[in-house]
Short mmCIF file of C-alpha atoms and ligand atoms in Angstrom, two decimals:
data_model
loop_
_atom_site.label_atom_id
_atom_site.label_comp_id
_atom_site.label_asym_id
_atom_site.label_seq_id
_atom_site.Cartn_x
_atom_site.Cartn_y
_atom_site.Cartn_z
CA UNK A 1 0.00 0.00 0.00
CA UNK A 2 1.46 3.49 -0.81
CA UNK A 3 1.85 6.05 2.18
CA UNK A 4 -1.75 7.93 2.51
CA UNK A 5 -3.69 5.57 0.58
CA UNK A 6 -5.79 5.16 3.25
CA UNK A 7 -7.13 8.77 3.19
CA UNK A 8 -10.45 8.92 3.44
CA UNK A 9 -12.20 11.80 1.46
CA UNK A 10 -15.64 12.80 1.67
CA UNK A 11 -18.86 10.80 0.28
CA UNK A 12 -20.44 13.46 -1.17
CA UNK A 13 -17.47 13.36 -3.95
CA UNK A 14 -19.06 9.82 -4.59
CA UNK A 15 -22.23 11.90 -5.98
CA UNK A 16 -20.69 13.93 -8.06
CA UNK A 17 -19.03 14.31 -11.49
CA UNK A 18 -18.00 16.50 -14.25
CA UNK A 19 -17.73 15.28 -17.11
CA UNK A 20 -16.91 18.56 -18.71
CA UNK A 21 -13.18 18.40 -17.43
CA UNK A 22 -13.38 14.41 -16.32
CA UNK A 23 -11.97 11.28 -17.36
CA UNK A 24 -12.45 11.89 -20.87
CA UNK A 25 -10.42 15.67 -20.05
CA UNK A 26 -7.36 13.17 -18.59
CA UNK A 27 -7.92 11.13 -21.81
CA UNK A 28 -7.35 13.78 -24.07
CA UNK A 29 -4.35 15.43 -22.62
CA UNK A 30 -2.85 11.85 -21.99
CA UNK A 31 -3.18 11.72 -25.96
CA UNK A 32 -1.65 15.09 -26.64
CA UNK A 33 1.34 14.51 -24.81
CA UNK A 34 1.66 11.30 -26.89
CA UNK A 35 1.74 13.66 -29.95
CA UNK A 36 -1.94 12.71 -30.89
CA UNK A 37 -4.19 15.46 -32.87
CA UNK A 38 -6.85 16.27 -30.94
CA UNK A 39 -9.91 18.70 -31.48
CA UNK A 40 -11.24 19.52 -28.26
CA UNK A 41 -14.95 20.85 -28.85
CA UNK A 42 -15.79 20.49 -24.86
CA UNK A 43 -15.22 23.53 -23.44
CA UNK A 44 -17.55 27.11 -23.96
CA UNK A 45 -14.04 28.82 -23.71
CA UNK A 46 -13.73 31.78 -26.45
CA UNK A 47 -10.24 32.79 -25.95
CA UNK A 48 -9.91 29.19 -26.18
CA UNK A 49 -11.30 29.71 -29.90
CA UNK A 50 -9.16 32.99 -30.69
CA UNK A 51 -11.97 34.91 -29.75
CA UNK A 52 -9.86 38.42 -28.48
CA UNK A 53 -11.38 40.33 -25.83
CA UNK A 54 -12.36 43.59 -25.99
CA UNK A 55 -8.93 45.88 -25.54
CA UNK A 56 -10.43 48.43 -23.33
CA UNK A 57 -11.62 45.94 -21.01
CA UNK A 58 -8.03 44.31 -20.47
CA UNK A 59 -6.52 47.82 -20.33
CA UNK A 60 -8.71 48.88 -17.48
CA UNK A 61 -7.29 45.44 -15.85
CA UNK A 62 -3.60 46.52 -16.71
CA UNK A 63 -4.08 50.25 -15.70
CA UNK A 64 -5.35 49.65 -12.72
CA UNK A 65 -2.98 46.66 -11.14
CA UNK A 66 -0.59 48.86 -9.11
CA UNK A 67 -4.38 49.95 -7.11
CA UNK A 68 -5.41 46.32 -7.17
CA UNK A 69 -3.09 44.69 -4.42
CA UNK A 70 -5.19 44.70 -1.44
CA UNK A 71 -8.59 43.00 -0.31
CA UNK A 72 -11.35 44.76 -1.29
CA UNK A 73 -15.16 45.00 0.30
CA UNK A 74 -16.06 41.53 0.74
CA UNK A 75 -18.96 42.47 -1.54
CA UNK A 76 -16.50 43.59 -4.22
CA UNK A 77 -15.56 47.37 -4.85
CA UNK A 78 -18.78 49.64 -5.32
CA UNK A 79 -18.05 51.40 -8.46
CA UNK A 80 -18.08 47.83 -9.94
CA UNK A 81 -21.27 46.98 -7.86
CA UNK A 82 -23.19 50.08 -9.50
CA UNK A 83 -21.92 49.30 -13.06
CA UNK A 84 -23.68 45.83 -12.77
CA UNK A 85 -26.99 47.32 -10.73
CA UNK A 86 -26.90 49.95 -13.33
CA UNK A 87 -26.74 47.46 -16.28
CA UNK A 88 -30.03 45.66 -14.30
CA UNK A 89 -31.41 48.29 -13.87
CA UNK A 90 -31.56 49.68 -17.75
CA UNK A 91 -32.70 45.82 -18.28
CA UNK A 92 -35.74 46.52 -16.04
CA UNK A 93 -35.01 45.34 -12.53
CA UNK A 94 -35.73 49.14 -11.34
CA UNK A 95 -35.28 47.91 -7.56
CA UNK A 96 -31.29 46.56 -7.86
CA UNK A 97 -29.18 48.91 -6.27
CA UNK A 98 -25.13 48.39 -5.53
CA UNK A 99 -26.15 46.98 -1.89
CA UNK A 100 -28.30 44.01 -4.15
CA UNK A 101 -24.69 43.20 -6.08
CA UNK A 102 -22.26 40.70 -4.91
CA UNK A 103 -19.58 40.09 -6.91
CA UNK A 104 -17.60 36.35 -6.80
CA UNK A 105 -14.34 34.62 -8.53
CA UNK A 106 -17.13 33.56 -11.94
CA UNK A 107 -20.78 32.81 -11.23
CA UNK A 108 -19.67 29.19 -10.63
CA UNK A 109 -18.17 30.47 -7.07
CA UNK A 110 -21.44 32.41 -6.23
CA UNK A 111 -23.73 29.60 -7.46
CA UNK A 112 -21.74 27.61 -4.60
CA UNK A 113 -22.30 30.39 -2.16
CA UNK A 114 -25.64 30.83 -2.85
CA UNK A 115 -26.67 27.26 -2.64
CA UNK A 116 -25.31 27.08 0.70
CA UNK A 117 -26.76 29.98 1.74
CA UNK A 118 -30.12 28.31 1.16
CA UNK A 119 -29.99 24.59 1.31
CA UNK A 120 -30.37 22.74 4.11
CA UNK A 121 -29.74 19.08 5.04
CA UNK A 122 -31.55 17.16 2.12
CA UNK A 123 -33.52 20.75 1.03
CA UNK A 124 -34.28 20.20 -2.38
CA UNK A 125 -33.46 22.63 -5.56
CA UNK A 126 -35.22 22.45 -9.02
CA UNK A 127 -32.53 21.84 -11.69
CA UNK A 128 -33.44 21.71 -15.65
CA UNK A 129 -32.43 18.73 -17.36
CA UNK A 130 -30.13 18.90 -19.34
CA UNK A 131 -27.94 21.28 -17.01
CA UNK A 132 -25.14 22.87 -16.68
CA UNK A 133 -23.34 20.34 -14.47
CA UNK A 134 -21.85 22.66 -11.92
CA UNK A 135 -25.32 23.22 -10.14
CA UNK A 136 -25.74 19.54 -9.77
CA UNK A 137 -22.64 19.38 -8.40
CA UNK A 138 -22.91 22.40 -6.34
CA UNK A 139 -26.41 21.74 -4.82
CA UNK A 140 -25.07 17.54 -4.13
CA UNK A 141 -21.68 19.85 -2.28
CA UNK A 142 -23.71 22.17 -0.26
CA UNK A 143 -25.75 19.23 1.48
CA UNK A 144 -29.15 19.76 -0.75
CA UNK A 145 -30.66 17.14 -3.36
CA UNK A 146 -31.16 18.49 -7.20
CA UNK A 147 -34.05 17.61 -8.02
CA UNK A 148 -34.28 17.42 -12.10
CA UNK A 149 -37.08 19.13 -14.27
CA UNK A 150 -37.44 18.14 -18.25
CA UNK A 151 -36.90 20.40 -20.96
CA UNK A 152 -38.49 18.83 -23.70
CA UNK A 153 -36.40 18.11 -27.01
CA UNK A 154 -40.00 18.08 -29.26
CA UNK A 155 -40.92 21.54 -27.95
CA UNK A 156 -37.40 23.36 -28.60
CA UNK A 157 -35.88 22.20 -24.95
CA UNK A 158 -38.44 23.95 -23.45
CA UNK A 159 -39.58 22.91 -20.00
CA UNK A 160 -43.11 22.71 -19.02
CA UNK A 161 -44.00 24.99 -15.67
CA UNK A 162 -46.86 22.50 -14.97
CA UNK A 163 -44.00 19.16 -15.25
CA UNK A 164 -41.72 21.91 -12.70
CA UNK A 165 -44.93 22.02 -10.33
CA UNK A 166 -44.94 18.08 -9.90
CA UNK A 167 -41.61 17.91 -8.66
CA UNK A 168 -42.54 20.47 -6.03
CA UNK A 169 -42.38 18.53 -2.26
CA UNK A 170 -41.90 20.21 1.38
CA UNK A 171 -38.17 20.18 1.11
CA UNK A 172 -37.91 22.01 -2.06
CA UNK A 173 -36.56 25.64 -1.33
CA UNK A 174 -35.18 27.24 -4.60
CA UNK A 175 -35.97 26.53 -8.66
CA UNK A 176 -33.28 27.03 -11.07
CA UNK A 177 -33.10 28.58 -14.77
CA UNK A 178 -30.57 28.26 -16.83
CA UNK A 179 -31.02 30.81 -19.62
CA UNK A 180 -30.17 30.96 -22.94
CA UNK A 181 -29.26 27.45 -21.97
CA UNK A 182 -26.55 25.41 -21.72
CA UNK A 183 -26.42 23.19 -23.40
CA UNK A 184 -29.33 23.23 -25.40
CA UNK A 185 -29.13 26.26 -26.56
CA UNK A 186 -32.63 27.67 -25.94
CA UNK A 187 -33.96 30.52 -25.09
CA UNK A 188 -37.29 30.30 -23.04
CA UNK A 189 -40.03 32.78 -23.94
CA UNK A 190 -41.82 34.79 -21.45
CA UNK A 191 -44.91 33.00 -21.27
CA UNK A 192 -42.89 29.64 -19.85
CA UNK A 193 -41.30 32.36 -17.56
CA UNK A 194 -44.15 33.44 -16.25
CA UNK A 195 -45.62 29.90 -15.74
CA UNK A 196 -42.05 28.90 -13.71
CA UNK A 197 -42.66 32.72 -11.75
CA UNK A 198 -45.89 31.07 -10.79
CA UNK A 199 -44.78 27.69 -9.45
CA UNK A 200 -42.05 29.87 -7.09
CA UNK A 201 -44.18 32.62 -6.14
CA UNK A 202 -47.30 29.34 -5.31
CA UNK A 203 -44.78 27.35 -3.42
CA UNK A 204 -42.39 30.09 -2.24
CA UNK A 205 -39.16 29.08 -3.64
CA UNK A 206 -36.36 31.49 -4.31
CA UNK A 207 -35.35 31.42 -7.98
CA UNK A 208 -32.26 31.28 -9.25
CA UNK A 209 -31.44 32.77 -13.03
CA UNK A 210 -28.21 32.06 -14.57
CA UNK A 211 -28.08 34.08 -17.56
CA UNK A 212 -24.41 34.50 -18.16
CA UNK A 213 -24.88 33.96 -21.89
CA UNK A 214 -27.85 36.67 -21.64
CA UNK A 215 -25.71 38.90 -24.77
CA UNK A 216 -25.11 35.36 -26.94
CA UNK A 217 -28.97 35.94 -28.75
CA UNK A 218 -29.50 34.66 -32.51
CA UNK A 219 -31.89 35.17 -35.23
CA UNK A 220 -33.50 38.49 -33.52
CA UNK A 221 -34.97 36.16 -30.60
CA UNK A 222 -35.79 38.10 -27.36
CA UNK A 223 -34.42 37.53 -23.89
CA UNK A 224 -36.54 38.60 -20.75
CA UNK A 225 -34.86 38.51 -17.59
CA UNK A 226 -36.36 36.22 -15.33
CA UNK A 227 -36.61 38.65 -12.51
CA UNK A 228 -38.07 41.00 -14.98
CA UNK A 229 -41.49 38.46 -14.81
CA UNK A 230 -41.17 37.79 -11.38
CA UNK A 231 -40.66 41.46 -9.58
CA UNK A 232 -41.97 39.64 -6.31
CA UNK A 233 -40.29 36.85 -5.83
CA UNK A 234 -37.39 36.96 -4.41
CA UNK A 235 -34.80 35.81 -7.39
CA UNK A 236 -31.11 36.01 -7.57
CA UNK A 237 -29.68 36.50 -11.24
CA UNK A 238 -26.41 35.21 -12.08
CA UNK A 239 -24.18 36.98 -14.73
CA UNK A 240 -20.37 37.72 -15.18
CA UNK A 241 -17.80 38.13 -17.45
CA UNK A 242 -16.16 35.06 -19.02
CA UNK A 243 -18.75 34.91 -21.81
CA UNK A 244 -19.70 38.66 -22.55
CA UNK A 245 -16.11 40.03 -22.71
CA UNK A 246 -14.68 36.36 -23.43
CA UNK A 247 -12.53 36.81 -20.77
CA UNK A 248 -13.26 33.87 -18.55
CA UNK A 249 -9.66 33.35 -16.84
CA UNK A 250 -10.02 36.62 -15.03
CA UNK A 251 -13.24 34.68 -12.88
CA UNK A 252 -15.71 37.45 -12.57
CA UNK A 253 -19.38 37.07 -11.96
CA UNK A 254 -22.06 38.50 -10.11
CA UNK A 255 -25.02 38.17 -8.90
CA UNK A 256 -27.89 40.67 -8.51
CA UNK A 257 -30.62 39.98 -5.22
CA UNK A 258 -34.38 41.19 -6.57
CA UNK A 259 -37.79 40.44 -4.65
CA UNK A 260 -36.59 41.10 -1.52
CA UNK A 261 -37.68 44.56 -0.11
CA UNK A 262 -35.54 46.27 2.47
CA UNK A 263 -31.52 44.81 2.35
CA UNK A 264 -31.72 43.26 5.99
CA UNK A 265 -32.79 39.96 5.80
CA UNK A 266 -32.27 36.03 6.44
CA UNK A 267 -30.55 35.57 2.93
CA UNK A 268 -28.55 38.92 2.47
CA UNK A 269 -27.33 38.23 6.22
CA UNK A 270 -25.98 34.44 4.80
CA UNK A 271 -24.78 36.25 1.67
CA UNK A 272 -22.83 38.81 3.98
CA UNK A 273 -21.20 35.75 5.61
CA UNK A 274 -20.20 33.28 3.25
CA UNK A 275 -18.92 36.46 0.76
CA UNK A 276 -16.50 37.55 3.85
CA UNK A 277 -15.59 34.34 4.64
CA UNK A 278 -13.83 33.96 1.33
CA UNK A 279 -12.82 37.53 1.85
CA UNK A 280 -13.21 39.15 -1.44
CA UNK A 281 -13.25 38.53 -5.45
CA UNK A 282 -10.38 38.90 -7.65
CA UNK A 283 -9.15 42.40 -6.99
CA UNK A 284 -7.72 43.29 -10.87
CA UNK A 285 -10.68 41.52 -12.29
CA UNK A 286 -13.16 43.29 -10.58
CA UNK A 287 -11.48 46.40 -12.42
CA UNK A 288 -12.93 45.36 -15.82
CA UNK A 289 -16.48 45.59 -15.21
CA UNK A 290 -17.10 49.02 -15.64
CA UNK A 291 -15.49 48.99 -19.02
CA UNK A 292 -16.97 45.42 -19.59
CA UNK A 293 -20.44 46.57 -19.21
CA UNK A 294 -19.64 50.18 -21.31
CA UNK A 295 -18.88 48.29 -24.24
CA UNK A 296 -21.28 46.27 -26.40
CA UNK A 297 -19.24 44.24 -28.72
CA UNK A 298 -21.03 40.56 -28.51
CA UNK A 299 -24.06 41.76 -30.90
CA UNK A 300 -22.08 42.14 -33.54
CA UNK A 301 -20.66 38.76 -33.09
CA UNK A 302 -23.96 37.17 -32.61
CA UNK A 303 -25.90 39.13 -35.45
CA UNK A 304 -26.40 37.65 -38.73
CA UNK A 305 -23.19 37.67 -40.69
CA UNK A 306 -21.09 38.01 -37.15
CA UNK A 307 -18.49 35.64 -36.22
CA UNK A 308 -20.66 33.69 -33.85
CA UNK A 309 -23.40 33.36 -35.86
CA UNK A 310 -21.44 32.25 -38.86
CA UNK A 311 -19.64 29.50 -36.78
CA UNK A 312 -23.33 28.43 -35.09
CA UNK A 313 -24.83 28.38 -38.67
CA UNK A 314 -21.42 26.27 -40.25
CA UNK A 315 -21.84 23.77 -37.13
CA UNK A 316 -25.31 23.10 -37.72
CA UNK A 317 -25.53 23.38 -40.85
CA UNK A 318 -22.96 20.17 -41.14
CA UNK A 319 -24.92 18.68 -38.43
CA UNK A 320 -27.87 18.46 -40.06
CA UNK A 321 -25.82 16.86 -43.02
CA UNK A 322 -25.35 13.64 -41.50
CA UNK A 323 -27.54 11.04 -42.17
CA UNK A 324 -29.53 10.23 -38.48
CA UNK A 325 -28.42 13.30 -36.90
CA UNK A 326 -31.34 15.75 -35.42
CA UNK A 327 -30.34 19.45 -34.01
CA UNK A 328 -32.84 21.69 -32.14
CA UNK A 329 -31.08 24.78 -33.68
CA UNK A 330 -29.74 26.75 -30.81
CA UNK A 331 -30.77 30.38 -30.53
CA UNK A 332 -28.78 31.15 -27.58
CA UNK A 333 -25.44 30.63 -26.04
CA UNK A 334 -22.86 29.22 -27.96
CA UNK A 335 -23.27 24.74 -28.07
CA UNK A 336 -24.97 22.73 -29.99
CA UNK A 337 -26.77 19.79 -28.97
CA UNK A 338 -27.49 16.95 -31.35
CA UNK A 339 -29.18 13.71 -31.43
CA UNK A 340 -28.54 10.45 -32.60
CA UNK A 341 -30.86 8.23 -33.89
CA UNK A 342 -29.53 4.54 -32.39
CA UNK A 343 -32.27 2.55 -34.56
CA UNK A 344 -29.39 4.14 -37.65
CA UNK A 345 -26.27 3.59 -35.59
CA UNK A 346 -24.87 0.81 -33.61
CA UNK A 347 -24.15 3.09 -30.46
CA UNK A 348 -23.66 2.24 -26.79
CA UNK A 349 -24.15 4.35 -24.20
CA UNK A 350 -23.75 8.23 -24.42
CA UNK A 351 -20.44 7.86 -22.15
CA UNK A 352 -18.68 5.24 -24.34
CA UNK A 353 -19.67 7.26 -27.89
CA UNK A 354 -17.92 10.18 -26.15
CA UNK A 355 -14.78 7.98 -25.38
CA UNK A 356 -15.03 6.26 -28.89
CA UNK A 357 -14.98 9.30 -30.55
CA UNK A 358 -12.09 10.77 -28.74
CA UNK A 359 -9.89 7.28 -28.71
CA UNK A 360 -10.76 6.36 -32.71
CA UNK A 361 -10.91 10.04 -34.15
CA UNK A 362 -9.19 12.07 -31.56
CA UNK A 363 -12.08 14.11 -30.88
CA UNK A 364 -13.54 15.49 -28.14
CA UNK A 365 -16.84 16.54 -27.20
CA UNK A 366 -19.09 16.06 -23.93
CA UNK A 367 -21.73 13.16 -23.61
CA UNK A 368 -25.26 14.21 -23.07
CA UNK A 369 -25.37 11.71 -19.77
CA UNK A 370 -22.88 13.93 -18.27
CA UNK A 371 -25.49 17.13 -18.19
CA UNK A 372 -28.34 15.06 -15.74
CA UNK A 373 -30.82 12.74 -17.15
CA UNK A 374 -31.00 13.13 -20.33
CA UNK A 375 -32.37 10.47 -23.49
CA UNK A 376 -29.52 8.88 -24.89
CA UNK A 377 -27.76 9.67 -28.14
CA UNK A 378 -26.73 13.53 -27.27
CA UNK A 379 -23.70 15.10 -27.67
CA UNK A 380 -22.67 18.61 -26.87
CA UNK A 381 -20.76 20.57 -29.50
CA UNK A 382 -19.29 23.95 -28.82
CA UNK A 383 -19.94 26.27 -31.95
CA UNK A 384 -17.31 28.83 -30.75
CA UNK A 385 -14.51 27.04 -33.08
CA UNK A 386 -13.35 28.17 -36.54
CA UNK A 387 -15.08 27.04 -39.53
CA UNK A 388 -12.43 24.49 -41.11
CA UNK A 389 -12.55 23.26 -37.08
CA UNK A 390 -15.58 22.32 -36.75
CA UNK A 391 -15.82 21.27 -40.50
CA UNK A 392 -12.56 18.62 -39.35
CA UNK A 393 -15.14 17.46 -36.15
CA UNK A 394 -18.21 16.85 -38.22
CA UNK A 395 -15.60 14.75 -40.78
CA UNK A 396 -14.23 13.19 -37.65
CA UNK A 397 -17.65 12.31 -36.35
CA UNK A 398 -19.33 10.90 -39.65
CA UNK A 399 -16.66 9.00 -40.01
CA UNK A 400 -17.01 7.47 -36.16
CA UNK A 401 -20.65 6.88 -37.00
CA UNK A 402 -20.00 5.29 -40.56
CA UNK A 403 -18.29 2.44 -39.35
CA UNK A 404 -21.57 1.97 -37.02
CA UNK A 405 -24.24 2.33 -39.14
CA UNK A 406 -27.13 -0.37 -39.25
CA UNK A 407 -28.03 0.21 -42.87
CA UNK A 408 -27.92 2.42 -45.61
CA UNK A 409 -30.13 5.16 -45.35
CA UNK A 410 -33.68 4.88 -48.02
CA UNK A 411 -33.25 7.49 -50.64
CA UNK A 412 -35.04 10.67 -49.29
CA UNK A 413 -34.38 9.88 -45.87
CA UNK A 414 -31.62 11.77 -43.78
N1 PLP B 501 -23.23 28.98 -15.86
C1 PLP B 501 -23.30 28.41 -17.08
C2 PLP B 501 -24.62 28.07 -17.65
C3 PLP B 501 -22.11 28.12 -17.77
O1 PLP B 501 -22.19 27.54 -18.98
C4 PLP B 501 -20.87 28.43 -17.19
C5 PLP B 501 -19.60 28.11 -17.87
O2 PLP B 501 -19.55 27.54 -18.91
C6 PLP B 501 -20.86 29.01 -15.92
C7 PLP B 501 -22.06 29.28 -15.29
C8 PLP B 501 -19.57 29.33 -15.22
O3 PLP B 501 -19.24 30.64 -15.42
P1 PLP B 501 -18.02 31.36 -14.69
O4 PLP B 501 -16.87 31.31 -15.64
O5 PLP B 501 -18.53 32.76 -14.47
O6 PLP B 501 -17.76 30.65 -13.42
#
């Protein structure tokens, strides 16, 4: 036995996993360093993608270093707190002031916070499925049970508020939204907002709204901010910077408190402590969000003809190329998440496709069992890459599938 290897770490870490950076993560660097080609589609990373960040935002980092060596407010620094309220606020939530901001190391640090701010022992939180895997994970760390919702794949991925009600018990203390969505890429229209306003202001559950990829909108489509439908219920939207100003290795998020008059209360009080408790955010980052929230340059990315737009249309576009191969064409955020049809493909489950396709073609993309109960036969793309990229994956992956097809298609059929 090697020294230590009878540590004993937690059993919560038994509940969780992550298949975003997991196994198949080790895989793939294990086959880079042994000098094999890989195309990593797994990550929503855009400098990963050569996606530059806006200059003024990373010269108000650089200007502002030499001021930037100390803690600041636990809450983050004000003048970063009122750029965010003020960006709510011109969105519609007239109430947020800077007192309502706290600012965190990414939203995935304040999602943590905020999930142990409100679950309990076994308290239950309303998670869409698919998700975003960090909630899962985060709800399963802070001692609470997700509790999974269905968005529907036949009505664009979107969930049904009645289905949400169901899954309501005594336990359940907070309802999350992930929109646009990751990672299917839809973006919910108001009237299934207001329905999921309903089932939290019936049952009184805090909602939760992570709309980082609020500025990544296609084809005209509208976003409402939850809070925006729910004024009176006390909601906490998640936002931040690694998406907007495609700076995501700075880690800066926020979140904004609405439906909670007066700031003294049970939840700013837990807010208060677990915020000081990790002291403060990341002092230089922080520094961009002024400038970050000046500056609009995602629209033009994500309008027609844009950069984003043109790599979302090339990825599905290919997609819907292949033989078997069904895409709910996403009008938000920045993945795609296809289906395949296993009566056309000898597939196993969604876990080994994902390791097939990495092992055999060297590519790598996330399995839809790794984002909560799912059907099988997903995948999730990222659409951030070049063109000739993601042309090379779609090659790589009708190639994979090829070599398991059942039978040849009938002419007319795709
Ligand atoms: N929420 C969603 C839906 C995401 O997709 C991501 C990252 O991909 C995050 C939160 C994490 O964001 P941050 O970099 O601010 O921690």
């Amino acid at each position: 036995m090697t020294a230590h290897a009878d540590i004993r770490t937690s059993r919560k870490l038994s509940r969780i996993s992550y298949s975003l950076r997991g196994p198949l993560a080790a895989q793939a660097e294990r086959m880079r360093a042994a000098g094999d080609d890989v195309l990593a589609l797994n990550l929503g990373d855009p400098a990963a993608y050569g996606l530059a960040p806006s200059p003024e935002v990373v010269h108000a980092v650089r200007d502002n270093l030499g001021r930037s060596c100390g803690y600041s407010p636990a809450q983050g620094l004000p003048a970063a707190r009122e750029a965010v309220a003020r960006h709510y606020r011109a969105k519609g939530l007239d109430t947020v002031g800077s007192r309502d901001v706290y600012l965190g190391n990414g939203v995935s640090e304040l999602a943590a916070l905020a999930l142990h701010a409100l679950l309990g022992p076994r308290d239950q939180v309303l998670v869409p499925a698919p998700d975003y895997p960090m909630w899962t994970a985060s709800a399963v760390l802070a001692g609470g049970s997700p509790v999974h919702y269905r968005c529907d794949e036949a009505s664009a991925w979107f969930p049904d508020p009645a289905d949400i009600a169901r899954r309501v018990t005594d336990r359940t203390r907070a309802l999350l939204v992930i929109n646009p969505n990751n990672p299917t890429g839809a973006v919910w229209p108001p009237e299934i907002l207001d329905g999921i306003a309903d089932v939290a202001r019936r049952h009184r559950l805090v909602l939760l709204a992570d709309e980082i990829y609020a500025d990544h909108l296609y084809d005209g489509v509208p976003h409402a901010p939850l809070a925006t439908r729910a004024p009176d219920v006390p909601c906490l939207t998640f936002g931040g910077l690694s998406k907007r100003s495609r700076i995501p290795g700075y880690r800066m998020g926020w979140l904004a408190l609405t439906g909670c008059p007066g700031h003294e209360n049970a939840l700013t009080d837990a807010l208060d402590t677990l915020t000081s408790l990790r002291l403060c955010p990341n002092v230089p980052a922080q520094r961009a969000v002024e400038a970050a929230l000046r500056v609009d340059d995602t629209t033009a990315l994500t309008a027609p003809g844009g950069e984003l737009c043109r790599r979302r249309d090339h990825l599905c576009g290919l997609l819907d190329g292949i033989s078997g191969v069904r895409t709910v064409k996403p009008r938000g955020a920045f993945y795609a998440f296809p289906r395949i049809d296993r009566g056309r493909y000898r597939l196993a489950d969604d876990e080994s496709v994902a390791g097939g396709l990495l092992r055999e073609e060297g590519l790598f993309v996330v399995p839809g069992s790794g984002l909560g109960p799912v059907p099988p036969g997903h995948l999730r793309i990222v659409t951030l890459a070049p063109t000739e990229m993601l042309t090379e994956a779609v090659t790589r992956l009708t190639r994979f599938l090829h070599r398991r097809r059942t039978r040849l298609p009938i002419e007319g059929e795709r």
